[in-house]
Each structure stands twice: as structure tokens, then as C-alpha cells.
Amino acid sequence: MNFETIIYEVKDNICYITINRPKALNALNVQALTELSKALDVAAEDENAKVIIITGAGGRAFVAGADISAMQMMTAEEAYDYARLGQTTYNKIQDLPKIVIAAIDGFALGGGCELALACDIRVASEKSQIGIPEVTLGVFPGFAGTQRLPRLVGTGMAKEMLATARKIHAAEAKEIGLVNYVVPENPVAKAEELAAQICKNSMSAVALGKRAMNEGMEMELKKGIEHEAALFAVAFTTADQREGMTAFLEKRPANFK
Ligand code: DAK
């Protein structure tokens, strides 16, 4: 794949999308966001890519935010377009019918924290620091952080993080439910372990379950439960349902495609 700011690789059914601007701590400028968006389109269509791991190059940062030098002189219209580019790219992650894991090794700030929030699972190394420091720059999170962060950690903690701009260390991030796992180092290895477990299962069922949770979270509970039933019925149109249940009854491992 020919990208300048993104490395795209697929190995053993895992797709690695690495933000590769280490000199700027992987800050996302328009080019990086555009290429990330294209890489996600490729991953969505790539049958060999069952699980996606997003990470940052250089060992210091996941992503240190939107690129401040690119934003400094933006007009309000340009800021709107930039925010929409970030939001639509991050929405692609949410809507992708595959699990996306953020492997955070270092700073995940501003747009970097928001990128991690758009992923399904977050794994961080001990040295990682996560935060939304935009108010120190005279703006506030513009890539859906004000929407996803309170949904994940509750409004009290999200508002504290917004208003204080405090960088949360990995251990505290785990405590408040902002990350699933903290590992001493090499969060990609932990993400790979999770990905390998996921790959053993039915991808169509994982995709439907992800969709049921995402869409249900936007609904009133009883509507969400009805929606679950509708998607549950869809699972019964798949070859994986037949194979999974037949394999169980035949006392053998399922052979999902
Ligand atoms: N943008 C551009 N360059 C960045 C950057 C960023 N976000 N973060 C770091 N860099 C660059 C530094 O400028 C420096 O470049 P050189 O001077 O070497 O050329 C290089 O990366 C190394 O950084 P430092 O020298 O600062 O390294 P330190 O270890 O001293 O500090 C740090 C690391 C992560 C604590 C520090 O770099 C830092 O505070 N960075 C900024 C973090 C931050 O504030 N992130 C939030 C960015 S704002 C919106 C759309 C989106 C957003 C808001 C609104 N709309 C359009 C409405 C989202 C905004 C953000 O994400």
C-alpha cells in the first residue's frame, strides 16, 4: 500500500495500521487523516484482515493530537472541514464490521485520544499518557471526543479531563475504564493476543454483535433490545451459524471461513 504517513500491513489475519509521523509524535495533519481514511477503506474490503490494530510509530506516541501547526492559521470554515474529515474518518472505525484495537505506546492526546476512543478496544503501555488538552490551545476536542469520552468514562470524569487538560497515566486510565489493559511495554503484543482470540470466532457474528452494541447504545433500552432481535435473526442467515452449532453438536472445533 503506498501511503506516506501511514504504514499498512496484513499478517496472520491481522491488519496493522501505523501512524507514521514520529518526528511530530504522529500528529494528524490533513494528509495523515486522509491516508488513514483510505487505509480503513482498504482494511474494510480486505478479506485477509479480520482484526485491525492501530498504533503509532517511533515508540514515543500513539498520536499527540491533531497537528497544531496545520491548525494554527485555519479559518472557521477550514476548521469545520478539518473537524468533519477527522469525524468521518473516526466514524469509519466505529462502523467498520471488524474489531479495531488501539495499541497505545506513549502519548495519546487530543485527536489521538479521540482516535483511541473510536476504536473498540484499547491497550496501553505503562508509560502512556492519555488526555484531551485542547482547552490549553483555545479550542476543545473536535473529533467527537466530547461525545465518545463521556459515553466511555461518564460525564464527571470526561468533564474533568476536558476542563483541567490533565494527562491521565495508564494506570488511572485503566481504573476509569478508558483502557482495557495496561502492559509494562509492547502493547501491540497484547493487542495481537486479543486479535488471535477474536480470529478464532465467527467474524460475521462479531460484526453483528459490534453493530448491535453500537446502534443499541444510541437507542432507548427497549428499542435496543428489539434491534438486537432483528440482528440476531440476521445471524441465522449466515453459514457461520450453521457451522458453529453443528460443530458444537458434533463435538469438534468450528471451522469458520
Ligand atoms: N501537533 C504538531 N506537532 C506536534 C504535536 C501536535 N499535536 N505534538 C507534538 N508535536 C511536535 C513538537 O512540535 C515537536 O516538534 P519539533 O519542535 O521537534 O519540530 C515534536 O513533536 C516533539 O514534541 P516535543 O518537543 O514537544 O516533545 P516533548 O516530549 O517535550 O513533549 C508532548 C511531548 C506530547 C507533551 C508535547 O509535544 C505536547 O504537549 N504536544 C501537544 C499535545 C496536544 O496539545 N495535543 C492536542 C492537540 S489539539 C477541531 C479539530 C480537532 C481538534 C480540535 C478542534 N476542530 C477543527 C474544531 C483536536 C485538537 C487537538 O488534537
JSON list of N, CA, C and O in Angstrom, two decimals, residues 99-143:
[
{"chain": "A", "resi": 99, "resn": "ILE", "atom": "N", "xyz": [-13.34, -5.75, 14.37]},
{"chain": "A", "resi": 99, "resn": "ILE", "atom": "CA", "xyz": [-12.89, -5.15, 15.63]},
{"chain": "A", "resi": 99, "resn": "ILE", "atom": "C", "xyz": [-11.59, -4.38, 15.39]},
{"chain": "A", "resi": 99, "resn": "ILE", "atom": "O", "xyz": [-10.67, -4.86, 14.72]},
{"chain": "A", "resi": 100, "resn": "VAL", "atom": "N", "xyz": [-11.54, -3.18, 15.95]},
{"chain": "A", "resi": 100, "resn": "VAL", "atom": "CA", "xyz": [-10.36, -2.33, 15.82]},
{"chain": "A", "resi": 100, "resn": "VAL", "atom": "C", "xyz": [-9.78, -2.10, 17.22]},
{"chain": "A", "resi": 100, "resn": "VAL", "atom": "O", "xyz": [-10.49, -1.68, 18.14]},
{"chain": "A", "resi": 101, "resn": "ILE", "atom": "N", "xyz": [-8.49, -2.42, 17.37]},
{"chain": "A", "resi": 101, "resn": "ILE", "atom": "CA", "xyz": [-7.82, -2.30, 18.67]},
{"chain": "A", "resi": 101, "resn": "ILE", "atom": "C", "xyz": [-6.79, -1.17, 18.59]},
{"chain": "A", "resi": 101, "resn": "ILE", "atom": "O", "xyz": [-5.97, -1.14, 17.67]},
{"chain": "A", "resi": 102, "resn": "ALA", "atom": "N", "xyz": [-6.84, -0.26, 19.55]},
{"chain": "A", "resi": 102, "resn": "ALA", "atom": "CA", "xyz": [-5.81, 0.79, 19.64]},
{"chain": "A", "resi": 102, "resn": "ALA", "atom": "C", "xyz": [-4.70, 0.27, 20.54]},
{"chain": "A", "resi": 102, "resn": "ALA", "atom": "O", "xyz": [-4.95, -0.10, 21.69]},
{"chain": "A", "resi": 103, "resn": "ALA", "atom": "N", "xyz": [-3.47, 0.23, 20.02]},
{"chain": "A", "resi": 103, "resn": "ALA", "atom": "CA", "xyz": [-2.30, -0.16, 20.83]},
{"chain": "A", "resi": 103, "resn": "ALA", "atom": "C", "xyz": [-1.53, 1.12, 21.12]},
{"chain": "A", "resi": 103, "resn": "ALA", "atom": "O", "xyz": [-0.88, 1.69, 20.23]},
{"chain": "A", "resi": 104, "resn": "ILE", "atom": "N", "xyz": [-1.62, 1.59, 22.36]},
{"chain": "A", "resi": 104, "resn": "ILE", "atom": "CA", "xyz": [-1.12, 2.93, 22.74]},
{"chain": "A", "resi": 104, "resn": "ILE", "atom": "C", "xyz": [0.21, 2.78, 23.47]},
{"chain": "A", "resi": 104, "resn": "ILE", "atom": "O", "xyz": [0.27, 2.18, 24.55]},
{"chain": "A", "resi": 105, "resn": "ASP", "atom": "N", "xyz": [1.26, 3.35, 22.88]},
{"chain": "A", "resi": 105, "resn": "ASP", "atom": "CA", "xyz": [2.58, 3.28, 23.49]},
{"chain": "A", "resi": 105, "resn": "ASP", "atom": "C", "xyz": [3.13, 4.70, 23.57]},
{"chain": "A", "resi": 105, "resn": "ASP", "atom": "O", "xyz": [3.86, 5.15, 22.69]},
{"chain": "A", "resi": 106, "resn": "GLY", "atom": "N", "xyz": [2.73, 5.42, 24.62]},
{"chain": "A", "resi": 106, "resn": "GLY", "atom": "CA", "xyz": [3.16, 6.81, 24.75]},
{"chain": "A", "resi": 106, "resn": "GLY", "atom": "C", "xyz": [1.97, 7.75, 24.76]},
{"chain": "A", "resi": 106, "resn": "GLY", "atom": "O", "xyz": [0.88, 7.39, 25.20]},
{"chain": "A", "resi": 107, "resn": "PHE", "atom": "N", "xyz": [2.18, 8.97, 24.21]},
{"chain": "A", "resi": 107, "resn": "PHE", "atom": "CA", "xyz": [1.13, 9.99, 24.28]},
{"chain": "A", "resi": 107, "resn": "PHE", "atom": "C", "xyz": [-0.06, 9.67, 23.37]},
{"chain": "A", "resi": 107, "resn": "PHE", "atom": "O", "xyz": [0.13, 9.35, 22.19]},
{"chain": "A", "resi": 108, "resn": "ALA", "atom": "N", "xyz": [-1.26, 9.77, 23.93]},
{"chain": "A", "resi": 108, "resn": "ALA", "atom": "CA", "xyz": [-2.49, 9.74, 23.13]},
{"chain": "A", "resi": 108, "resn": "ALA", "atom": "C", "xyz": [-3.28, 10.96, 23.57]},
{"chain": "A", "resi": 108, "resn": "ALA", "atom": "O", "xyz": [-4.01, 10.93, 24.56]},
{"chain": "A", "resi": 109, "resn": "LEU", "atom": "N", "xyz": [-3.04, 12.07, 22.87]},
{"chain": "A", "resi": 109, "resn": "LEU", "atom": "CA", "xyz": [-3.57, 13.36, 23.32]},
{"chain": "A", "resi": 109, "resn": "LEU", "atom": "C", "xyz": [-4.50, 13.96, 22.27]},
{"chain": "A", "resi": 109, "resn": "LEU", "atom": "O", "xyz": [-4.29, 13.77, 21.07]},
{"chain": "A", "resi": 110, "resn": "GLY", "atom": "N", "xyz": [-5.49, 14.70, 22.73]},
{"chain": "A", "resi": 110, "resn": "GLY", "atom": "CA", "xyz": [-6.38, 15.39, 21.80]},
{"chain": "A", "resi": 110, "resn": "GLY", "atom": "C", "xyz": [-6.95, 14.44, 20.76]},
{"chain": "A", "resi": 110, "resn": "GLY", "atom": "O", "xyz": [-7.57, 13.42, 21.10]},
{"chain": "A", "resi": 111, "resn": "GLY", "atom": "N", "xyz": [-6.69, 14.75, 19.48]},
{"chain": "A", "resi": 111, "resn": "GLY", "atom": "CA", "xyz": [-7.17, 13.89, 18.40]},
{"chain": "A", "resi": 111, "resn": "GLY", "atom": "C", "xyz": [-6.65, 12.47, 18.50]},
{"chain": "A", "resi": 111, "resn": "GLY", "atom": "O", "xyz": [-7.25, 11.55, 17.95]},
{"chain": "A", "resi": 112, "resn": "GLY", "atom": "N", "xyz": [-5.54, 12.26, 19.21]},
{"chain": "A", "resi": 112, "resn": "GLY", "atom": "CA", "xyz": [-5.00, 10.90, 19.42]},
{"chain": "A", "resi": 112, "resn": "GLY", "atom": "C", "xyz": [-5.84, 10.14, 20.43]},
{"chain": "A", "resi": 112, "resn": "GLY", "atom": "O", "xyz": [-6.12, 8.95, 20.26]},
{"chain": "A", "resi": 113, "resn": "CYS", "atom": "N", "xyz": [-6.25, 10.84, 21.48]},
{"chain": "A", "resi": 113, "resn": "CYS", "atom": "CA", "xyz": [-7.17, 10.23, 22.46]},
{"chain": "A", "resi": 113, "resn": "CYS", "atom": "C", "xyz": [-8.49, 9.92, 21.76]},
{"chain": "A", "resi": 113, "resn": "CYS", "atom": "O", "xyz": [-9.06, 8.83, 21.94]},
{"chain": "A", "resi": 114, "resn": "GLU", "atom": "N", "xyz": [-8.94, 10.85, 20.92]},
{"chain": "A", "resi": 114, "resn": "GLU", "atom": "CA", "xyz": [-10.22, 10.65, 20.22]},
{"chain": "A", "resi": 114, "resn": "GLU", "atom": "C", "xyz": [-10.15, 9.48, 19.23]},
{"chain": "A", "resi": 114, "resn": "GLU", "atom": "O", "xyz": [-11.12, 8.76, 19.04]},
{"chain": "A", "resi": 115, "resn": "LEU", "atom": "N", "xyz": [-8.96, 9.29, 18.62]},
{"chain": "A", "resi": 115, "resn": "LEU", "atom": "CA", "xyz": [-8.77, 8.14, 17.73]},
{"chain": "A", "resi": 115, "resn": "LEU", "atom": "C", "xyz": [-8.90, 6.84, 18.53]},
{"chain": "A", "resi": 115, "resn": "LEU", "atom": "O", "xyz": [-9.59, 5.90, 18.12]},
{"chain": "A", "resi": 116, "resn": "ALA", "atom": "N", "xyz": [-8.25, 6.82, 19.69]},
{"chain": "A", "resi": 116, "resn": "ALA", "atom": "CA", "xyz": [-8.34, 5.62, 20.54]},
{"chain": "A", "resi": 116, "resn": "ALA", "atom": "C", "xyz": [-9.78, 5.37, 20.98]},
{"chain": "A", "resi": 116, "resn": "ALA", "atom": "O", "xyz": [-10.23, 4.23, 21.06]},
{"chain": "A", "resi": 117, "resn": "LEU", "atom": "N", "xyz": [-10.50, 6.46, 21.26]},
{"chain": "A", "resi": 117, "resn": "LEU", "atom": "CA", "xyz": [-11.90, 6.32, 21.70]},
{"chain": "A", "resi": 117, "resn": "LEU", "atom": "C", "xyz": [-12.78, 5.73, 20.61]},
{"chain": "A", "resi": 117, "resn": "LEU", "atom": "O", "xyz": [-13.77, 5.05, 20.91]},
{"chain": "A", "resi": 118, "resn": "ALA", "atom": "N", "xyz": [-12.45, 5.99, 19.36]},
{"chain": "A", "resi": 118, "resn": "ALA", "atom": "CA", "xyz": [-13.25, 5.46, 18.25]},
{"chain": "A", "resi": 118, "resn": "ALA", "atom": "C", "xyz": [-13.03, 3.96, 18.06]},
{"chain": "A", "resi": 118, "resn": "ALA", "atom": "O", "xyz": [-13.85, 3.27, 17.45]},
{"chain": "A", "resi": 119, "resn": "CYS", "atom": "N", "xyz": [-11.90, 3.46, 18.58]},
{"chain": "A", "resi": 119, "resn": "CYS", "atom": "CA", "xyz": [-11.59, 2.03, 18.45]},
{"chain": "A", "resi": 119, "resn": "CYS", "atom": "C", "xyz": [-12.47, 1.24, 19.43]},
{"chain": "A", "resi": 119, "resn": "CYS", "atom": "O", "xyz": [-13.06, 1.78, 20.35]},
{"chain": "A", "resi": 120, "resn": "ASP", "atom": "N", "xyz": [-12.53, -0.08, 19.20]},
{"chain": "A", "resi": 120, "resn": "ASP", "atom": "CA", "xyz": [-13.40, -0.92, 20.02]},
{"chain": "A", "resi": 120, "resn": "ASP", "atom": "C", "xyz": [-12.74, -1.31, 21.34]},
{"chain": "A", "resi": 120, "resn": "ASP", "atom": "O", "xyz": [-13.40, -1.48, 22.36]},
{"chain": "A", "resi": 121, "resn": "ILE", "atom": "N", "xyz": [-11.42, -1.50, 21.30]},
{"chain": "A", "resi": 121, "resn": "ILE", "atom": "CA", "xyz": [-10.65, -1.98, 22.47]},
{"chain": "A", "resi": 121, "resn": "ILE", "atom": "C", "xyz": [-9.37, -1.13, 22.54]},
{"chain": "A", "resi": 121, "resn": "ILE", "atom": "O", "xyz": [-8.80, -0.80, 21.50]},
{"chain": "A", "resi": 122, "resn": "ARG", "atom": "N", "xyz": [-8.96, -0.79, 23.75]},
{"chain": "A", "resi": 122, "resn": "ARG", "atom": "CA", "xyz": [-7.73, 0.00, 23.92]},
{"chain": "A", "resi": 122, "resn": "ARG", "atom": "C", "xyz": [-6.77, -0.74, 24.84]},
{"chain": "A", "resi": 122, "resn": "ARG", "atom": "O", "xyz": [-7.18, -1.18, 25.93]},
{"chain": "A", "resi": 123, "resn": "VAL", "atom": "N", "xyz": [-5.51, -0.84, 24.41]},
{"chain": "A", "resi": 123, "resn": "VAL", "atom": "CA", "xyz": [-4.45, -1.45, 25.21]},
{"chain": "A", "resi": 123, "resn": "VAL", "atom": "C", "xyz": [-3.35, -0.40, 25.31]},
{"chain": "A", "resi": 123, "resn": "VAL", "atom": "O", "xyz": [-2.98, 0.20, 24.29]},
{"chain": "A", "resi": 124, "resn": "ALA", "atom": "N", "xyz": [-2.84, -0.17, 26.53]},
{"chain": "A", "resi": 124, "resn": "ALA", "atom": "CA", "xyz": [-1.80, 0.87, 26.68]},
{"chain": "A", "resi": 124, "resn": "ALA", "atom": "C", "xyz": [-0.59, 0.32, 27.42]},
{"chain": "A", "resi": 124, "resn": "ALA", "atom": "O", "xyz": [-0.72, -0.54, 28.29]},
{"chain": "A", "resi": 125, "resn": "SER", "atom": "N", "xyz": [0.58, 0.85, 27.09]},
{"chain": "A", "resi": 125, "resn": "SER", "atom": "CA", "xyz": [1.79, 0.53, 27.88]},
{"chain": "A", "resi": 125, "resn": "SER", "atom": "C", "xyz": [1.79, 1.44, 29.11]},
{"chain": "A", "resi": 125, "resn": "SER", "atom": "O", "xyz": [1.16, 2.50, 29.12]},
{"chain": "A", "resi": 126, "resn": "GLU", "atom": "N", "xyz": [2.54, 1.00, 30.13]},
{"chain": "A", "resi": 126, "resn": "GLU", "atom": "CA", "xyz": [2.59, 1.73, 31.42]},
{"chain": "A", "resi": 126, "resn": "GLU", "atom": "C", "xyz": [2.98, 3.19, 31.27]},
{"chain": "A", "resi": 126, "resn": "GLU", "atom": "O", "xyz": [2.52, 4.05, 31.99]},
{"chain": "A", "resi": 127, "resn": "LYS", "atom": "N", "xyz": [3.87, 3.48, 30.30]},
{"chain": "A", "resi": 127, "resn": "LYS", "atom": "CA", "xyz": [4.35, 4.86, 30.20]},
{"chain": "A", "resi": 127, "resn": "LYS", "atom": "C", "xyz": [3.34, 5.80, 29.51]},
{"chain": "A", "resi": 127, "resn": "LYS", "atom": "O", "xyz": [3.56, 7.01, 29.45]},
{"chain": "A", "resi": 128, "resn": "SER", "atom": "N", "xyz": [2.26, 5.25, 29.00]},
{"chain": "A", "resi": 128, "resn": "SER", "atom": "CA", "xyz": [1.33, 6.05, 28.20]},
{"chain": "A", "resi": 128, "resn": "SER", "atom": "C", "xyz": [0.63, 7.13, 29.02]},
{"chain": "A", "resi": 128, "resn": "SER", "atom": "O", "xyz": [0.36, 6.95, 30.20]},
{"chain": "A", "resi": 129, "resn": "GLN", "atom": "N", "xyz": [0.36, 8.23, 28.34]},
{"chain": "A", "resi": 129, "resn": "GLN", "atom": "CA", "xyz": [-0.41, 9.32, 28.96]},
{"chain": "A", "resi": 129, "resn": "GLN", "atom": "C", "xyz": [-1.52, 9.70, 27.99]},
{"chain": "A", "resi": 129, "resn": "GLN", "atom": "O", "xyz": [-1.27, 9.91, 26.80]},
{"chain": "A", "resi": 130, "resn": "ILE", "atom": "N", "xyz": [-2.73, 9.78, 28.52]},
{"chain": "A", "resi": 130, "resn": "ILE", "atom": "CA", "xyz": [-3.90, 10.00, 27.67]},
{"chain": "A", "resi": 130, "resn": "ILE", "atom": "C", "xyz": [-4.63, 11.24, 28.16]},
{"chain": "A", "resi": 130, "resn": "ILE", "atom": "O", "xyz": [-4.81, 11.41, 29.37]},
{"chain": "A", "resi": 131, "resn": "GLY", "atom": "N", "xyz": [-5.02, 12.09, 27.23]},
{"chain": "A", "resi": 131, "resn": "GLY", "atom": "CA", "xyz": [-5.73, 13.30, 27.67]},
{"chain": "A", "resi": 131, "resn": "GLY", "atom": "C", "xyz": [-6.30, 14.09, 26.52]},
{"chain": "A", "resi": 131, "resn": "GLY", "atom": "O", "xyz": [-6.03, 13.79, 25.34]},
{"chain": "A", "resi": 132, "resn": "ILE", "atom": "N", "xyz": [-7.11, 15.07, 26.88]},
{"chain": "A", "resi": 132, "resn": "ILE", "atom": "CA", "xyz": [-7.68, 15.98, 25.86]},
{"chain": "A", "resi": 132, "resn": "ILE", "atom": "C", "xyz": [-7.33, 17.42, 26.27]},
{"chain": "A", "resi": 132, "resn": "ILE", "atom": "O", "xyz": [-8.15, 18.12, 26.87]},
{"chain": "A", "resi": 133, "resn": "PRO", "atom": "N", "xyz": [-6.09, 17.84, 25.91]},
{"chain": "A", "resi": 133, "resn": "PRO", "atom": "CA", "xyz": [-5.61, 19.14, 26.38]},
{"chain": "A", "resi": 133, "resn": "PRO", "atom": "C", "xyz": [-5.98, 20.32, 25.49]},
{"chain": "A", "resi": 133, "resn": "PRO", "atom": "O", "xyz": [-5.38, 21.40, 25.58]},
{"chain": "A", "resi": 134, "resn": "GLU", "atom": "N", "xyz": [-6.99, 20.17, 24.63]},
{"chain": "A", "resi": 134, "resn": "GLU", "atom": "CA", "xyz": [-7.31, 21.21, 23.65]},
{"chain": "A", "resi": 134, "resn": "GLU", "atom": "C", "xyz": [-7.61, 22.57, 24.27]},
{"chain": "A", "resi": 134, "resn": "GLU", "atom": "O", "xyz": [-7.36, 23.61, 23.67]},
{"chain": "A", "resi": 135, "resn": "VAL", "atom": "N", "xyz": [-8.19, 22.58, 25.50]},
{"chain": "A", "resi": 135, "resn": "VAL", "atom": "CA", "xyz": [-8.55, 23.90, 26.07]},
{"chain": "A", "resi": 135, "resn": "VAL", "atom": "C", "xyz": [-7.31, 24.74, 26.38]},
{"chain": "A", "resi": 135, "resn": "VAL", "atom": "O", "xyz": [-7.41, 25.95, 26.52]},
{"chain": "A", "resi": 136, "resn": "THR", "atom": "N", "xyz": [-6.13, 24.10, 26.44]},
{"chain": "A", "resi": 136, "resn": "THR", "atom": "CA", "xyz": [-4.90, 24.89, 26.61]},
{"chain": "A", "resi": 136, "resn": "THR", "atom": "C", "xyz": [-4.55, 25.63, 25.33]},
{"chain": "A", "resi": 136, "resn": "THR", "atom": "O", "xyz": [-3.70, 26.51, 25.32]},
{"chain": "A", "resi": 137, "resn": "LEU", "atom": "N", "xyz": [-5.20, 25.23, 24.22]},
{"chain": "A", "resi": 137, "resn": "LEU", "atom": "CA", "xyz": [-4.92, 25.83, 22.91]},
{"chain": "A", "resi": 137, "resn": "LEU", "atom": "C", "xyz": [-6.06, 26.75, 22.46]},
{"chain": "A", "resi": 137, "resn": "LEU", "atom": "O", "xyz": [-6.07, 27.23, 21.33]},
{"chain": "A", "resi": 138, "resn": "GLY", "atom": "N", "xyz": [-7.04, 26.92, 23.31]},
{"chain": "A", "resi": 138, "resn": "GLY", "atom": "CA", "xyz": [-8.16, 27.81, 22.95]},
{"chain": "A", "resi": 138, "resn": "GLY", "atom": "C", "xyz": [-9.23, 27.14, 22.12]},
{"chain": "A", "resi": 138, "resn": "GLY", "atom": "O", "xyz": [-10.08, 27.81, 21.53]},
{"chain": "A", "resi": 139, "resn": "VAL", "atom": "N", "xyz": [-9.21, 25.82, 22.04]},
{"chain": "A", "resi": 139, "resn": "VAL", "atom": "CA", "xyz": [-10.27, 25.07, 21.35]},
{"chain": "A", "resi": 139, "resn": "VAL", "atom": "C", "xyz": [-10.72, 23.93, 22.26]},
{"chain": "A", "resi": 139, "resn": "VAL", "atom": "O", "xyz": [-10.23, 23.79, 23.39]},
{"chain": "A", "resi": 140, "resn": "PHE", "atom": "N", "xyz": [-11.62, 23.13, 21.78]},
{"chain": "A", "resi": 140, "resn": "PHE", "atom": "CA", "xyz": [-11.99, 21.94, 22.55]},
{"chain": "A", "resi": 140, "resn": "PHE", "atom": "C", "xyz": [-12.02, 20.76, 21.58]},
{"chain": "A", "resi": 140, "resn": "PHE", "atom": "O", "xyz": [-11.93, 20.97, 20.37]},
{"chain": "A", "resi": 141, "resn": "PRO", "atom": "N", "xyz": [-12.12, 19.52, 22.07]},
{"chain": "A", "resi": 141, "resn": "PRO", "atom": "CA", "xyz": [-11.99, 18.37, 21.16]},
{"chain": "A", "resi": 141, "resn": "PRO", "atom": "C", "xyz": [-12.99, 18.44, 20.00]},
{"chain": "A", "resi": 141, "resn": "PRO", "atom": "O", "xyz": [-14.17, 18.67, 20.22]},
{"chain": "A", "resi": 142, "resn": "GLY", "atom": "N", "xyz": [-12.45, 18.26, 18.79]},
{"chain": "A", "resi": 142, "resn": "GLY", "atom": "CA", "xyz": [-13.28, 18.43, 17.59]},
{"chain": "A", "resi": 142, "resn": "GLY", "atom": "C", "xyz": [-13.45, 17.17, 16.78]},
{"chain": "A", "resi": 142, "resn": "GLY", "atom": "O", "xyz": [-14.02, 17.19, 15.70]},
{"chain": "A", "resi": 143, "resn": "PHE", "atom": "N", "xyz": [-12.89, 16.05, 17.28]},
{"chain": "A", "resi": 143, "resn": "PHE", "atom": "CA", "xyz": [-13.05, 14.78, 16.56]},
{"chain": "A", "resi": 143, "resn": "PHE", "atom": "C", "xyz": [-13.89, 13.82, 17.40]},
{"chain": "A", "resi": 143, "resn": "PHE", "atom": "O", "xyz": [-13.55, 12.66, 17.61]}
]
